[in-house]
Coordinates of C-alpha atoms and ligand atoms in Angstrom, one line a residue:
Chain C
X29 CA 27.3 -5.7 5.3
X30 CA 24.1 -5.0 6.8
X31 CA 24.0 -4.3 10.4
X32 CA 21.9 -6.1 12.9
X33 CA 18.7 -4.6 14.3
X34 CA 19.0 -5.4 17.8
X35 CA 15.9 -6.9 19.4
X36 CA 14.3 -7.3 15.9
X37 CA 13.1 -11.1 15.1
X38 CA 10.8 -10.3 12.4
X39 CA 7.4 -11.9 11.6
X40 CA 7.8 -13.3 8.0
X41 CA 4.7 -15.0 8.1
X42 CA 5.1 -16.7 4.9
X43 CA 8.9 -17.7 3.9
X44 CA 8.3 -18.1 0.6
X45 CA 11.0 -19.0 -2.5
X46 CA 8.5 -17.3 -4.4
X47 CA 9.0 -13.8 -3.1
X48 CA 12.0 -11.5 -4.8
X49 CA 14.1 -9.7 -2.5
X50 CA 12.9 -7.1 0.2
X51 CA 9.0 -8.3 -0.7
X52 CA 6.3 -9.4 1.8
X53 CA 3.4 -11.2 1.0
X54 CA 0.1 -9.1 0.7
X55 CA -2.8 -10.6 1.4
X56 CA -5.3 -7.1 0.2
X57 CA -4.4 -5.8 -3.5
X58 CA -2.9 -2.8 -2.6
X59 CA -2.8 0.3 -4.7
X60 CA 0.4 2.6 -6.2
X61 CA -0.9 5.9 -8.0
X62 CA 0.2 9.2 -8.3
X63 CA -3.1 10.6 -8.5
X64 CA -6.8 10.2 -8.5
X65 CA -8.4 7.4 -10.6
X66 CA -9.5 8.3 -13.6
X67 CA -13.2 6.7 -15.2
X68 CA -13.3 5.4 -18.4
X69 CA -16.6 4.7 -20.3
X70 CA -16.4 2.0 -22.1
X71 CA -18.2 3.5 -25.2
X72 CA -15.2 5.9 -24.8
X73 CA -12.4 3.5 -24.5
X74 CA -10.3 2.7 -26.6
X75 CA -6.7 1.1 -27.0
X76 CA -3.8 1.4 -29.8
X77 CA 0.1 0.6 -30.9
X78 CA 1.3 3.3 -33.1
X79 CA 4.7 2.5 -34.8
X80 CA 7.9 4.6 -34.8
X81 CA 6.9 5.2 -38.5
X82 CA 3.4 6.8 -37.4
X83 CA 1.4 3.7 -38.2
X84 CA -1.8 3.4 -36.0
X85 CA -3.4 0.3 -34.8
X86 CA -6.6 0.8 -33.1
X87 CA -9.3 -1.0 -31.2
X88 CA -12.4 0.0 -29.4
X89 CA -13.7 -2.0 -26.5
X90 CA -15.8 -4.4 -28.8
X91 CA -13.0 -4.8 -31.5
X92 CA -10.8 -5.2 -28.2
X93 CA -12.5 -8.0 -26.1
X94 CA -13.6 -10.1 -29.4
X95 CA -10.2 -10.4 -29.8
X96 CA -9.2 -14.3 -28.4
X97 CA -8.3 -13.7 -24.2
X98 CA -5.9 -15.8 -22.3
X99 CA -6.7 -16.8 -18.4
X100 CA -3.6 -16.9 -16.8
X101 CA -2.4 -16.7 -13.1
X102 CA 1.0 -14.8 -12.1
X103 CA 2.9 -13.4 -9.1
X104 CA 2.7 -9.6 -8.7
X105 CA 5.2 -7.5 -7.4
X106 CA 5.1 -4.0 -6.5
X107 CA 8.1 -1.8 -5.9
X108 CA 6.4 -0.7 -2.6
X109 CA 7.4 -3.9 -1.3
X110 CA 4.1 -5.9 -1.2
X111 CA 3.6 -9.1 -3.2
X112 CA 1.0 -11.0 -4.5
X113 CA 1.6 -14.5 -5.2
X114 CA -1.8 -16.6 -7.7
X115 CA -3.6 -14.1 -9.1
X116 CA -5.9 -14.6 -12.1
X117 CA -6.5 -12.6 -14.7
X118 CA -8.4 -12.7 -18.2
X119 CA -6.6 -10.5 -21.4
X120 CA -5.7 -10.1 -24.3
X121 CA -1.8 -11.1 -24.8
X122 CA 0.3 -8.8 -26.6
X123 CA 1.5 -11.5 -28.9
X124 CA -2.3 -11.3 -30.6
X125 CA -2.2 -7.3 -30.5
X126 CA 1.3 -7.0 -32.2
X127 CA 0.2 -10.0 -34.8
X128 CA 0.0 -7.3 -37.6
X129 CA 2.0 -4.6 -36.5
X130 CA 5.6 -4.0 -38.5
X131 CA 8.1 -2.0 -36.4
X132 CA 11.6 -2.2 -35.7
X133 CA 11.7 -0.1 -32.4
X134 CA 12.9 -1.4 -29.4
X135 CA 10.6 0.2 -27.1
X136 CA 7.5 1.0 -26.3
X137 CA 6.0 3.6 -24.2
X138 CA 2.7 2.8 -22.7
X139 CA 0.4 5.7 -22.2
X140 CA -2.6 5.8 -19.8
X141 CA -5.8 7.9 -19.7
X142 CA -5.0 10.3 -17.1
X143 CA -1.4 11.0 -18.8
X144 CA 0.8 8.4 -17.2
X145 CA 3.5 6.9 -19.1
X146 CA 6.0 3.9 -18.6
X147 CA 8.7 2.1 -20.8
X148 CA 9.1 -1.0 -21.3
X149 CA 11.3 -3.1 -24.2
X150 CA 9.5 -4.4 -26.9
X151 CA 11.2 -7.9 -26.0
X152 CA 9.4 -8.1 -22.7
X153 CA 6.1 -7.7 -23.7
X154 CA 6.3 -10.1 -26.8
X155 CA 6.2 -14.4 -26.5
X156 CA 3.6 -14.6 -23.6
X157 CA 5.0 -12.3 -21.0
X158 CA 2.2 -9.6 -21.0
X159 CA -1.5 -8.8 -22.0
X160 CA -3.6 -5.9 -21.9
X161 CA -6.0 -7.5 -18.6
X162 CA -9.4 -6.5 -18.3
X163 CA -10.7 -9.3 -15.7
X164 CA -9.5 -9.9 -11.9
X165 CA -10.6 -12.3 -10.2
X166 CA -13.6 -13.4 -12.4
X167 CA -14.7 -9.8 -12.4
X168 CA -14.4 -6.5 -15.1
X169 CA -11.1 -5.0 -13.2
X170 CA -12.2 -2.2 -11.1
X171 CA -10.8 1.1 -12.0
X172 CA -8.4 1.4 -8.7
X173 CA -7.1 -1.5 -10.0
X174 CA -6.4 0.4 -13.6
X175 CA -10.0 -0.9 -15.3
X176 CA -11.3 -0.9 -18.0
X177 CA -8.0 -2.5 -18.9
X178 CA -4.1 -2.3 -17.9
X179 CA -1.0 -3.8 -19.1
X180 CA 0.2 -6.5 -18.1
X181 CA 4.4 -7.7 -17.6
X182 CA 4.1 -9.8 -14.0
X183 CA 8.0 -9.9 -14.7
X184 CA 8.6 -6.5 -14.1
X185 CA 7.8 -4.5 -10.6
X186 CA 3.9 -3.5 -11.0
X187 CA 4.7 -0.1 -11.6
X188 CA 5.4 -1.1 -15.5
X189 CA 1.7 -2.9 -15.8
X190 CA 0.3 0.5 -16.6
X191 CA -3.3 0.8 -15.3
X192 CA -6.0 2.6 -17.1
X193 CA -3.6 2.0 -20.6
X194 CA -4.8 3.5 -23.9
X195 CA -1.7 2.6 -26.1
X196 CA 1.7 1.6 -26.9
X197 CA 3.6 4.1 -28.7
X198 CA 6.9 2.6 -30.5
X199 CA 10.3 3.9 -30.1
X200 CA 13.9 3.4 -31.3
X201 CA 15.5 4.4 -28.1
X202 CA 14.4 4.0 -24.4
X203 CA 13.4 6.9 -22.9
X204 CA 12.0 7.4 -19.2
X205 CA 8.3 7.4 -18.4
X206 CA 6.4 9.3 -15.3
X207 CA 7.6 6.5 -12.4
X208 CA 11.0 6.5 -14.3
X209 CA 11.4 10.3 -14.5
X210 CA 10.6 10.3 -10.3
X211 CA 13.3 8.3 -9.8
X212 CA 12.4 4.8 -10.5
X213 CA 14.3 2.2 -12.4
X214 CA 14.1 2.0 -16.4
X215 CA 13.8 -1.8 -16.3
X216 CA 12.3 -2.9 -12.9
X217 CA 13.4 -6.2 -12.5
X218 CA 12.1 -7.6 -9.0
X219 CA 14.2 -10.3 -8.5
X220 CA 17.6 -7.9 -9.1
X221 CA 15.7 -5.6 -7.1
X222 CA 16.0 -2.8 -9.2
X223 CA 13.3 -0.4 -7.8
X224 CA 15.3 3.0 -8.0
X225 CA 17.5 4.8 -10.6
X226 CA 20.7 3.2 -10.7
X227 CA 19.7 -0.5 -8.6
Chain R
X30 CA 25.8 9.4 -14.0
X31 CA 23.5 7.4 -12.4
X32 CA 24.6 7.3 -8.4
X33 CA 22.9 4.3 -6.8
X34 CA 20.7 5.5 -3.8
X35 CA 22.8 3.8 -1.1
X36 CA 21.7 2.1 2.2
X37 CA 23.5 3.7 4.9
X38 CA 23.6 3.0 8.7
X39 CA 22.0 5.7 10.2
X40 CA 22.1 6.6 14.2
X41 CA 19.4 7.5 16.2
X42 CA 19.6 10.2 18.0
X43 CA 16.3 11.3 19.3
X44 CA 13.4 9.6 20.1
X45 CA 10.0 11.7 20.9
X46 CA 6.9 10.1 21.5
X47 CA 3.9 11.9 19.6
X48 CA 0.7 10.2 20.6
X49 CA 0.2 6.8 22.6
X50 CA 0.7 5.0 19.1
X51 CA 3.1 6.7 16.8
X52 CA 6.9 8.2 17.5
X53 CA 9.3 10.1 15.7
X54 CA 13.1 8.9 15.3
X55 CA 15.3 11.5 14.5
X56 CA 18.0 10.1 12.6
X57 CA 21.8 11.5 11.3
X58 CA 22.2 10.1 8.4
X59 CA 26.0 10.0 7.0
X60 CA 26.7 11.7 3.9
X61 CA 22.5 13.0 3.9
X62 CA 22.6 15.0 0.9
X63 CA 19.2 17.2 1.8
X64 CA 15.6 16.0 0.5
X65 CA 12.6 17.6 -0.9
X66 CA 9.5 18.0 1.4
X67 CA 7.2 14.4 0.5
X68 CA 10.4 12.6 -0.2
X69 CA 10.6 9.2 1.8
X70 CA 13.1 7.0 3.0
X71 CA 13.2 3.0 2.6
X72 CA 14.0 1.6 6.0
X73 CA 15.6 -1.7 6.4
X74 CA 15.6 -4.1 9.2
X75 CA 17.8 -6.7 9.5
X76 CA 17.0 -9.8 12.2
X77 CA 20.5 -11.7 13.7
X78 CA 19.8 -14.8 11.0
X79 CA 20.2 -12.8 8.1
X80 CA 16.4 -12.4 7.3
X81 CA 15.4 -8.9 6.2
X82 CA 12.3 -6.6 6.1
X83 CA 12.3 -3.2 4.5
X84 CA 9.3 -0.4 4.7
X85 CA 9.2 2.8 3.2
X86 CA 8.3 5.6 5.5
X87 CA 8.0 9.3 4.7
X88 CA 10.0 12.0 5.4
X89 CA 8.8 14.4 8.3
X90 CA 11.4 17.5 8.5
X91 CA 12.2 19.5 6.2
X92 CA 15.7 19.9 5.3
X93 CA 17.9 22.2 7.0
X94 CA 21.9 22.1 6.6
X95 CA 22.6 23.2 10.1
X96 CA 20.8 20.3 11.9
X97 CA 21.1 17.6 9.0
X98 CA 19.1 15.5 10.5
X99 CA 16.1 13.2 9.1
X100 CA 13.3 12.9 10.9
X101 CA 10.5 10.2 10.1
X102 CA 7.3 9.5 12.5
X103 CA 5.8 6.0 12.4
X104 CA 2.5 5.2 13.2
X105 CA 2.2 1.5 15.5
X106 CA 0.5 -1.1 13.8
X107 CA -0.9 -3.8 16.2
X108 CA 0.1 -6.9 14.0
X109 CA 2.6 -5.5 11.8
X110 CA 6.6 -6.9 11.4
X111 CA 8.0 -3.3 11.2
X112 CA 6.1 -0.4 13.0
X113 CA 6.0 -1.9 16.2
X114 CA 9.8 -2.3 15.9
X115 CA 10.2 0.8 15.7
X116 CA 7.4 2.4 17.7
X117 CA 8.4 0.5 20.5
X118 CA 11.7 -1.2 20.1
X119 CA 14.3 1.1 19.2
X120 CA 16.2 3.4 21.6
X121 CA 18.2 5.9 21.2
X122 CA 22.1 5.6 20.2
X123 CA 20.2 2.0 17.8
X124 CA 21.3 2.3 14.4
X125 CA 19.1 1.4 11.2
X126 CA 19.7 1.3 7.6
X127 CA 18.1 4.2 5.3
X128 CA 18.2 4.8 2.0
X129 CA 16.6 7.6 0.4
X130 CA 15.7 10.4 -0.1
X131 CA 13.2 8.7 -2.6
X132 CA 10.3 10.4 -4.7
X133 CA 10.3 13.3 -7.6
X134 CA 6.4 13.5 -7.8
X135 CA 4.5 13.8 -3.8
X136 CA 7.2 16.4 -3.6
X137 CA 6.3 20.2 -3.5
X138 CA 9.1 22.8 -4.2
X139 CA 9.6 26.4 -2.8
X140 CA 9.8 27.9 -6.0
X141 CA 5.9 26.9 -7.1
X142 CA 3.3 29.6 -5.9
X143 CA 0.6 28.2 -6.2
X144 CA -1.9 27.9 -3.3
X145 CA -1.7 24.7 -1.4
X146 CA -4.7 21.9 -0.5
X147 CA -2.7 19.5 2.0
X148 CA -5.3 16.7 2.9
X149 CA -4.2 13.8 5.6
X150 CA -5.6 10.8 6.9
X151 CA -4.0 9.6 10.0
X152 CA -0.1 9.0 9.7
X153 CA -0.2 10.6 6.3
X154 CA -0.2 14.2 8.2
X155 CA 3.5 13.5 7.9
X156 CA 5.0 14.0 4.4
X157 CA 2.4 17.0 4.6
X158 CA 4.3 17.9 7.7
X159 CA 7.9 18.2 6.0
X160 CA 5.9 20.5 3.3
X161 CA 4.3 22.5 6.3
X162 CA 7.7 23.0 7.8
X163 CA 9.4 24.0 4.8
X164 CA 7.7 26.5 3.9
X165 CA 7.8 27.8 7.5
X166 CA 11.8 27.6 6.9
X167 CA 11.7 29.3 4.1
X168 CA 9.6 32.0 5.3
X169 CA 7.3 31.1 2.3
X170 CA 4.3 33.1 1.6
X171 CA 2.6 30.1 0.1
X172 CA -1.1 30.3 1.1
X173 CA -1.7 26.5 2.4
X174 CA -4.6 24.5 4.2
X175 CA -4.4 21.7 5.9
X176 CA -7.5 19.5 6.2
X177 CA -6.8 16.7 8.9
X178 CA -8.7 13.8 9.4
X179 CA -8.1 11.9 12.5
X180 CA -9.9 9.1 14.5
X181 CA -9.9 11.2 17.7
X182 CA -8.3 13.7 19.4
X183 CA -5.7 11.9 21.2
X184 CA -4.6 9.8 17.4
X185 CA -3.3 13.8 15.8
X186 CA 0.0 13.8 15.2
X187 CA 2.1 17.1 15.7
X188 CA -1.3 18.4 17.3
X189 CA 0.5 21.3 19.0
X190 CA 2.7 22.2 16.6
X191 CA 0.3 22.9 14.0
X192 CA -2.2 24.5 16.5
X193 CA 0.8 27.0 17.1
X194 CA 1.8 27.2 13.3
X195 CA -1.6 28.3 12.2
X196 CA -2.1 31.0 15.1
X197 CA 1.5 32.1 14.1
X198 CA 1.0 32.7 10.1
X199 CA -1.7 34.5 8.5
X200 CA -1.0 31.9 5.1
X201 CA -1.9 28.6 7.3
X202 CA -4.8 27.1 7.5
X203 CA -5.7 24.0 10.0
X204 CA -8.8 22.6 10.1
X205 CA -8.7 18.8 11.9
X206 CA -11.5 16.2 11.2
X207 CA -12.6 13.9 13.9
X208 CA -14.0 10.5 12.9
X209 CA -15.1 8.8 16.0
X210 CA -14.5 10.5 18.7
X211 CA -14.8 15.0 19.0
X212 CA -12.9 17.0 21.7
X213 CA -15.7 17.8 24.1
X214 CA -16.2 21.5 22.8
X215 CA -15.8 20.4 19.3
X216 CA -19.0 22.1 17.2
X217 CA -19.8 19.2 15.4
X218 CA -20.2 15.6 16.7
X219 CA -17.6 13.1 15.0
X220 CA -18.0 12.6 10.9
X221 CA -15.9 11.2 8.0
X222 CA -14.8 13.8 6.0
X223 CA -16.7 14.6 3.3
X224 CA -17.4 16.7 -0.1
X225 CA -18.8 19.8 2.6
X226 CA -15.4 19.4 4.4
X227 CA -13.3 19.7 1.7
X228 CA -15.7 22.3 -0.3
X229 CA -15.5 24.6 2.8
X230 CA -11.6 24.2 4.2
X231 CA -9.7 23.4 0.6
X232 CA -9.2 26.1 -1.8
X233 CA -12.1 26.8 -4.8
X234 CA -11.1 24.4 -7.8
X235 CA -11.2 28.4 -9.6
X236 CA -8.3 28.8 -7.8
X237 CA -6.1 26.5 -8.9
X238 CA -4.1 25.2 -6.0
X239 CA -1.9 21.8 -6.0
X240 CA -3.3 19.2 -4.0
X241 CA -1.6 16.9 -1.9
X242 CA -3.3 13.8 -0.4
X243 CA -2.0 11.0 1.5
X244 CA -3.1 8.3 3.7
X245 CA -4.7 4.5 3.9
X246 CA -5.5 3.5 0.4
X247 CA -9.5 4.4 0.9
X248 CA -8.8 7.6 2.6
X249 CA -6.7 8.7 -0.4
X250 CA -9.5 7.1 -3.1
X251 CA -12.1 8.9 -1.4
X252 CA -11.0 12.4 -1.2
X253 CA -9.0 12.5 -4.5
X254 CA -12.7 11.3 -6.2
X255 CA -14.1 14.2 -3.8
X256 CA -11.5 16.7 -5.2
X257 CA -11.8 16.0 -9.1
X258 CA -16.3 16.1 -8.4
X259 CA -15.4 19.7 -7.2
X260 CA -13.5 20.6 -10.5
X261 CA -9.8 20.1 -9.5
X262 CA -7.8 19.2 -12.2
X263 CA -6.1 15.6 -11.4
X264 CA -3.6 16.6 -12.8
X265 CA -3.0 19.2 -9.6
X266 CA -3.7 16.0 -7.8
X267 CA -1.1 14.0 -6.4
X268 CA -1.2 11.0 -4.0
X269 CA 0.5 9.2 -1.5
X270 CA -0.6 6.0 -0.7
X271 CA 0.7 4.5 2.3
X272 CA -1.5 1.1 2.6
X273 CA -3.9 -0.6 4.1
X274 CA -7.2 -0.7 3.6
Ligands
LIG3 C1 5.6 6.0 0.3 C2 5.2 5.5 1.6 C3 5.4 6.3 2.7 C4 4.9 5.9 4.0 N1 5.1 6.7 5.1 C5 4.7 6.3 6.3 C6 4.9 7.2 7.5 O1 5.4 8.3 7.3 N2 4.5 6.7 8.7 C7 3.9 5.5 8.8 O2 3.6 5.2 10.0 N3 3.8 4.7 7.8 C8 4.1 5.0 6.5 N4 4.0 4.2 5.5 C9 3.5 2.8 5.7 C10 4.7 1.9 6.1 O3 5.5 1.7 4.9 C11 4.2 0.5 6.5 O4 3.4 0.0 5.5 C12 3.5 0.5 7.8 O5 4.4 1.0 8.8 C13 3.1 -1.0 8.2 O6 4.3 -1.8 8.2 P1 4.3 -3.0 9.2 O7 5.5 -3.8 8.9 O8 4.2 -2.6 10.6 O9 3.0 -3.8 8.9 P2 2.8 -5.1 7.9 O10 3.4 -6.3 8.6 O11 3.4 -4.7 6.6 O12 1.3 -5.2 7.8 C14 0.5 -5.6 8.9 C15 -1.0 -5.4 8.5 O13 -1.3 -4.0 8.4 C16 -1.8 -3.7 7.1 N5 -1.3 -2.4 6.7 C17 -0.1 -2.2 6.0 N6 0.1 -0.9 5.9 C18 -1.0 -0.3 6.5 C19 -1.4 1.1 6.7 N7 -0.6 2.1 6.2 N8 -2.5 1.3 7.3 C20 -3.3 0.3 7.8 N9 -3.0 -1.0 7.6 C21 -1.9 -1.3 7.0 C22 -1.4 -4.8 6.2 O14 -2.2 -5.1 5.1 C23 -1.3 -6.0 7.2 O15 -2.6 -6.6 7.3 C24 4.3 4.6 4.2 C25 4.1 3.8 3.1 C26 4.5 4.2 1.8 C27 4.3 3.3 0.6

């Protein structure tokens, strides 16, 4: 039972049936890192799945945006507690990156220029639930925002949509990335609100 | 195991005004385990119809057994749902939900010697507070500086406090930045902070201290792009973001 904060009304702005639990409506893009924002050349950049077998997969950014891009618009969620509800994006689905890769792991950790790393199950990032973005808004995605490009899983809290992402690395077992190793959730799964080890 | 962070009730027990905008609650907190120094807590509201709003705010004590206590300091935004609730609303002997203590990265830990950078903006002097009084706790020979930028004189939270801290120990450094508005025998007049701030009251990249940075989201941009230009190594960079613009 949760106790009543006397003299407290609230605001809620927006009721929305479109926010998960404990979320507000954002009406900035807000940002979540742990440290500065790394810069990425694009002549530098580049982006690959390597299986649990050692198979590589690599793209640079040419290979990479000749690939066929989606537009799509999705909610956001970020385990911070803000929302953003419409956003559109342009990226490359990972249905189109995984088209000729054989691997029978389970999960994926996706690593990021700068060293971050997050988890994620294969299964949520295959049959049009994520992309590698590299467009906001109409615009190249700035790099507070994790440009040149950043995963993708609206499903999941935002935490998961690694920014500044240079790969996917396959695994038989989950194991905790850098969010999930400070005390975040292994899944993150805003509508069961599961933003801290052990939601 | 994997114990689930719990929301508690938590009373409060003092309430201490720090400037004309921001207060500190100090909170007992059932069954508070202790917390690391840039650790938050997630606080939860909850209006008489049911309808809910949470915020995270970060810790400002450091831990001690004795006392127990959690103390957090909350800065009042004009139009926000939460702040002013708690800047202005609750009184003492009110209870509020809290869970926490949340974080494993803004943290830093006695046991690390490494020479400090602290760098706030505004309201995020506090989790560099809790660090600040820890080590002062712990006696810790840590050498730290804090570089604090502030709108004006009168928007510095814990002003005295860390006036008294730095006269007190050799190993503390404060140097506060005024943005609009410069006490009157201030020897500058009023400047964002820049590169020449943070060149001239950080530590020397050579050195190799951890930095700490927290504040609005551009605050924390700017100086952790100033900080890697002078050769820090991001990876001795850690943020705390707290919002806004
Ligand atoms: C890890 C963490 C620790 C934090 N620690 C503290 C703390 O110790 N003390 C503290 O006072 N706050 C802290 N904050 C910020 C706090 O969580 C709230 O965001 C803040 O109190 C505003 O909430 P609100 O409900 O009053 O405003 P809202 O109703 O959420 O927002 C009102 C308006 O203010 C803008 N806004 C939101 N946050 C900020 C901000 N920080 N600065 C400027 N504008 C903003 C919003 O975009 C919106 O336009 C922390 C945030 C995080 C993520």
């Amino acid at each position: 039972m949760s106790i009543i904060s006397r003299g407290f009304g609230g605001r809620r702005r927006e009721p929305s049936p479109d926010l998960p639990p404990g979320q507000y409506l954002a009406h900035d893009f807000p940002v979540l890192s742990a440290g500065p924002t790394p810069r990425i050349p694009l002549d530098r950049w580049h982006f690959s799945i390597v299986t649990e077998t050692g198979e590589k997969h690599t793209w640079n950014w040419a290979e990479f945006t000749a690939l066929p891009a989606e537009e799509f618009t999705v909610d956001i969620h970020c385990v911070t507690k803000w929302s953003k509800l419409g956003t559109s994006w342009k990226g490359v689905s990972l249905d189109t990156l995984f088209e000729d890769v054989e691997t029978a792991g389970d999960y994926a950790m996706a690593h990021s220029y700068g060293g971050y790393t997050t988890n994620v199950p294969l299964e949520d990032l295959l049959d049009g639930k994520a992309w590698i973005a590299y467009e906001y808004d109409g615009e190249p995605l700035h790099p507070e925002h994790g440009g040149p490009a950043r995963l993708l899983i609206p499903h999941l809290y935002f935490w998961k949509s690694a920014k500044w992402v240079d790969g996917l690395r396959m695994m038989h077992e989950d194991e905790p990335g850098f969010w999930e190793d400070a005390g975040y959730h292994m899944y993150g799964d805003p509508w069961r609100e599961q933003r801290y080890h052990g939601d | 195991m994997v114990k689930r962070i719990a929301w508690r009730a938590a009373t409060v027990v003092e309430v201490r005004a720090e400037t004309p905008s921001a207060r500190t609650l100090v909170l007992d907190v059932p069954e508070w385990g202790g917390h690391l120094p840039g650790q938050h807590v997630d606080i939860r509201l909850t209006a008489e119809d049911g309808y809910q709003a949470q915020r995270s705010y970060s810790i400002a004590s450091a831990w001690s057994a004795e006392s127990g206590r959690v103390e957090v300091s909350v800065q009042r935004l004009a139009d926000g749902e939460v702040s002013p609730y708690l800047t202005d609303v609750v009184e003492t002997g009110d209870q509020i939900e809290v869970r926490g203590p949340i974080g494993g990265w803004f943290v830093w830990r006695q046991t690390s010697t490494a020479p400090v950078v602290l760098v706030a903006g505004g309201s995020g002097v506090v989790p560099l507070m809790a660090m600040i009084r820890a080590r002062g706790l712990a006696g810790g020979r840590q050498p730290f500086r804090l570089i604090y930028s502030v709108r004006t004189p009168e928007d510095a939270l814990y002003a005295d406090e860390l006036r008294r801290r730095a006269r007190e120990d050799a190993g503390l450094d404060v140097h506060f930045v005024y943005t609009r508005k410069a006490p009157d025998d201030w020897p500058v007049p009023p400047r964002r902070l820049d590169v020449a701030v943070i060149n001239s009251h950080g530590w020397p990249a050579d050195f190799e201290p951890d930095c700490y940075v927290c504040g609005p989201n551009t605050f924390v941009e700017t100086v952790a792009d100033i900080l890697v230009a002078l050769g820090h190594d991001p990876k001795r960079i850690r943020t705390e973001r707290f919002g806004g613009a």
